[in-house]
Amino acid sequence: MARYNYFPNDVLGTLYFANLDKRDINGKYSFELGNLSQAAVNMLSKAGANVKYVEDDKYGREHYVGVTSDYPYPIELDEGIELTEGKNIGNGSTAQVTFATYHHGRAHNNGIGLTALGKVLLKSYVPYDSSESGEDRPRKEAI
């Protein structure tokens, strides 16, 4: 049974690569939360979470965390937010998330995992656009 270290505050950020209710290519439910405030970066880092930063990141994530789960993340919609039917949540949507850290036995990432607890509160919605990802491009012969 995992023992969680709960954070005193929720974290507000921008969603990237959100697979909240469908599995990603690794068979997990996952998302990245970026554009974190300095207070959020300090809180997550102090608890041992792996807060990443990529200078000149082409997605504009700035400081961000990645989260994966074997279970779907329930989505709660903020007042006035409606999801477009048949559309997934796209990069640039904003969300408020309750995080906790836990200890695990995998040494490759310092033994501390980050998980999202409860519902992911969607504060703003940008529909996923597959044309931005290049998925609609015709395949070329592999070499």
Tab-separated table of C-alpha atoms in Angstrom:
chain	number	residue	atom	x	y	z
A	1	MET	CA	0.000	0.000	0.000
A	2	ALA	CA	1.440	3.320	-1.053
A	3	ARG	CA	1.887	6.026	1.535
A	4	TYR	CA	1.142	9.409	0.014
A	5	ASN	CA	2.625	12.791	0.816
A	6	TYR	CA	-0.254	15.166	0.111
A	7	PHE	CA	0.348	18.742	-0.993
A	8	PRO	CA	-1.320	21.667	0.778
A	9	ASN	CA	-2.367	23.296	-2.506
A	10	ASP	CA	-3.701	22.243	-5.884
A	11	VAL	CA	-1.546	23.034	-8.912
A	12	LEU	CA	-2.783	25.052	-11.889
A	13	GLY	CA	-1.072	24.570	-15.227
A	14	THR	CA	-1.357	23.890	-18.929
A	15	LEU	CA	-2.100	20.365	-20.152
A	16	TYR	CA	0.094	18.716	-22.774
A	17	PHE	CA	-0.276	15.253	-24.325
A	18	ALA	CA	-3.365	14.568	-22.209
A	19	ASN	CA	-4.536	10.957	-22.263
A	20	LEU	CA	-6.837	11.288	-19.279
A	21	ASP	CA	-9.532	8.843	-20.332
A	22	LYS	CA	-7.825	6.752	-23.010
A	23	ARG	CA	-4.550	4.862	-22.948
A	24	ASP	CA	-1.412	6.311	-24.544
A	25	ILE	CA	1.023	4.348	-26.725
A	26	ASN	CA	2.573	2.819	-23.576
A	27	GLY	CA	-0.790	1.492	-22.393
A	28	LYS	CA	-1.034	4.079	-19.588
A	29	TYR	CA	-3.229	7.059	-18.840
A	30	SER	CA	-0.993	10.101	-18.773
A	31	PHE	CA	-0.554	13.842	-19.075
A	32	GLU	CA	2.015	16.564	-18.638
A	33	LEU	CA	1.197	19.720	-16.697
A	34	GLY	CA	3.339	22.665	-17.732
A	35	ASN	CA	3.725	26.409	-17.286
A	36	LEU	CA	3.868	25.854	-13.543
A	37	SER	CA	4.148	28.814	-11.199
A	38	GLN	CA	7.348	29.201	-9.220
A	39	ALA	CA	5.407	28.365	-6.047
A	40	ALA	CA	4.222	25.100	-7.629
A	41	VAL	CA	7.747	24.264	-8.830
A	42	ASN	CA	9.121	24.859	-5.321
A	43	MET	CA	6.383	22.785	-3.644
A	44	LEU	CA	6.738	19.833	-6.055
A	45	SER	CA	10.560	19.904	-6.033
A	46	LYS	CA	10.718	20.054	-2.228
A	47	ALA	CA	8.629	16.860	-2.094
A	48	GLY	CA	11.016	15.115	-4.491
A	49	ALA	CA	8.890	15.253	-7.646
A	50	ASN	CA	10.802	15.350	-10.911
A	51	VAL	CA	10.024	18.854	-12.231
A	52	LYS	CA	11.486	19.179	-15.720
A	53	TYR	CA	12.574	22.260	-17.609
A	54	VAL	CA	13.573	22.420	-21.253
A	55	GLU	CA	14.991	25.694	-22.521
A	56	ASP	CA	13.397	26.739	-25.818
A	57	ASP	CA	10.886	23.882	-25.556
A	58	LYS	CA	8.986	23.694	-28.847
A	59	TYR	CA	5.745	23.048	-26.940
A	60	GLY	CA	6.224	25.981	-24.552
A	61	ARG	CA	5.858	23.868	-21.392
A	62	GLU	CA	8.528	25.724	-19.394
A	63	HIS	CA	8.584	23.931	-15.995
A	64	TYR	CA	6.451	20.778	-16.181
A	65	VAL	CA	5.737	17.403	-14.623
A	66	GLY	CA	4.678	14.163	-16.252
A	67	VAL	CA	2.141	11.870	-14.634
A	68	THR	CA	1.088	8.321	-15.553
A	69	SER	CA	-1.424	5.881	-14.140
A	70	ASP	CA	-2.904	2.457	-14.785
A	71	TYR	CA	-6.344	3.999	-14.264
A	72	PRO	CA	-8.183	6.796	-16.094
A	73	TYR	CA	-8.228	10.278	-14.606
A	74	PRO	CA	-11.765	11.509	-13.946
A	75	ILE	CA	-12.397	14.863	-15.610
A	76	GLU	CA	-14.431	17.589	-13.937
A	77	LEU	CA	-15.455	20.572	-16.049
A	78	ASP	CA	-15.225	24.076	-14.628
A	79	GLU	CA	-18.322	26.225	-14.926
A	80	GLY	CA	-19.003	27.148	-18.549
A	81	ILE	CA	-16.627	24.555	-20.038
A	82	GLU	CA	-18.059	22.102	-22.563
A	83	LEU	CA	-16.100	19.407	-24.365
A	84	THR	CA	-16.576	19.133	-28.119
A	85	GLU	CA	-18.184	15.774	-28.828
A	86	GLY	CA	-15.698	13.322	-30.278
A	87	LYS	CA	-12.738	15.636	-29.580
A	88	ASN	CA	-9.957	14.913	-27.151
A	89	ILE	CA	-8.333	17.474	-24.865
A	90	GLY	CA	-5.606	19.297	-26.764
A	91	ASN	CA	-2.352	20.982	-25.784
A	92	GLY	CA	-3.001	24.402	-24.274
A	93	SER	CA	-6.025	23.407	-22.199
A	94	THR	CA	-5.626	24.438	-18.563
A	95	ALA	CA	-6.348	22.313	-15.523
A	96	GLN	CA	-6.184	22.322	-11.745
A	97	VAL	CA	-4.757	19.136	-10.249
A	98	THR	CA	-4.334	17.722	-6.750
A	99	PHE	CA	-0.963	15.965	-6.551
A	100	ALA	CA	0.678	13.626	-4.072
A	101	THR	CA	4.069	11.915	-4.041
A	102	TYR	CA	4.755	8.346	-2.986
A	103	HIS	CA	7.795	6.103	-2.568
A	104	HIS	CA	8.356	3.166	-4.900
A	105	GLY	CA	11.064	0.629	-5.585
A	106	ARG	CA	12.196	1.864	-9.012
A	107	ALA	CA	15.588	3.453	-8.540
A	108	HIS	CA	15.817	4.996	-12.031
A	109	ASN	CA	13.850	8.054	-10.908
A	110	ASN	CA	14.958	8.449	-7.296
A	111	GLY	CA	12.226	6.233	-5.801
A	112	ILE	CA	9.630	8.997	-5.656
A	113	GLY	CA	6.551	8.951	-7.869
A	114	LEU	CA	4.021	11.682	-8.562
A	115	THR	CA	0.326	10.945	-8.872
A	116	ALA	CA	-2.795	12.979	-9.465
A	117	LEU	CA	-5.518	12.423	-6.885
A	118	GLY	CA	-9.214	12.746	-7.548
A	119	LYS	CA	-10.529	14.621	-10.537
A	120	VAL	CA	-8.615	16.767	-12.994
A	121	LEU	CA	-10.526	20.065	-13.048
A	122	LEU	CA	-10.545	21.373	-16.620
A	123	LYS	CA	-10.426	25.179	-16.402
A	124	SER	CA	-10.195	25.911	-20.147
A	125	TYR	CA	-10.561	23.630	-23.148
A	126	VAL	CA	-8.659	23.512	-26.424
A	127	PRO	CA	-9.838	20.672	-28.709
A	128	TYR	CA	-7.128	18.316	-29.935
A	129	ASP	CA	-6.136	19.030	-33.535
A	130	SER	CA	-4.415	16.067	-35.192
A	131	SER	CA	-3.166	18.249	-38.064
A	132	GLU	CA	-0.773	19.949	-35.622
A	133	SER	CA	0.802	16.638	-34.633
A	134	GLY	CA	1.571	15.457	-38.139
A	135	GLU	CA	-0.605	12.360	-37.750
A	136	ASP	CA	-2.416	13.136	-41.008
A	137	ARG	CA	0.765	13.154	-43.093
A	138	PRO	CA	1.123	10.226	-45.500
A	139	ARG	CA	3.662	7.605	-44.453
A	140	LYS	CA	6.927	7.364	-46.346
A	141	GLU	CA	8.879	4.238	-46.989
A	142	ALA	CA	10.979	3.296	-43.960
A	143	ILE	CA	14.695	2.782	-44.467
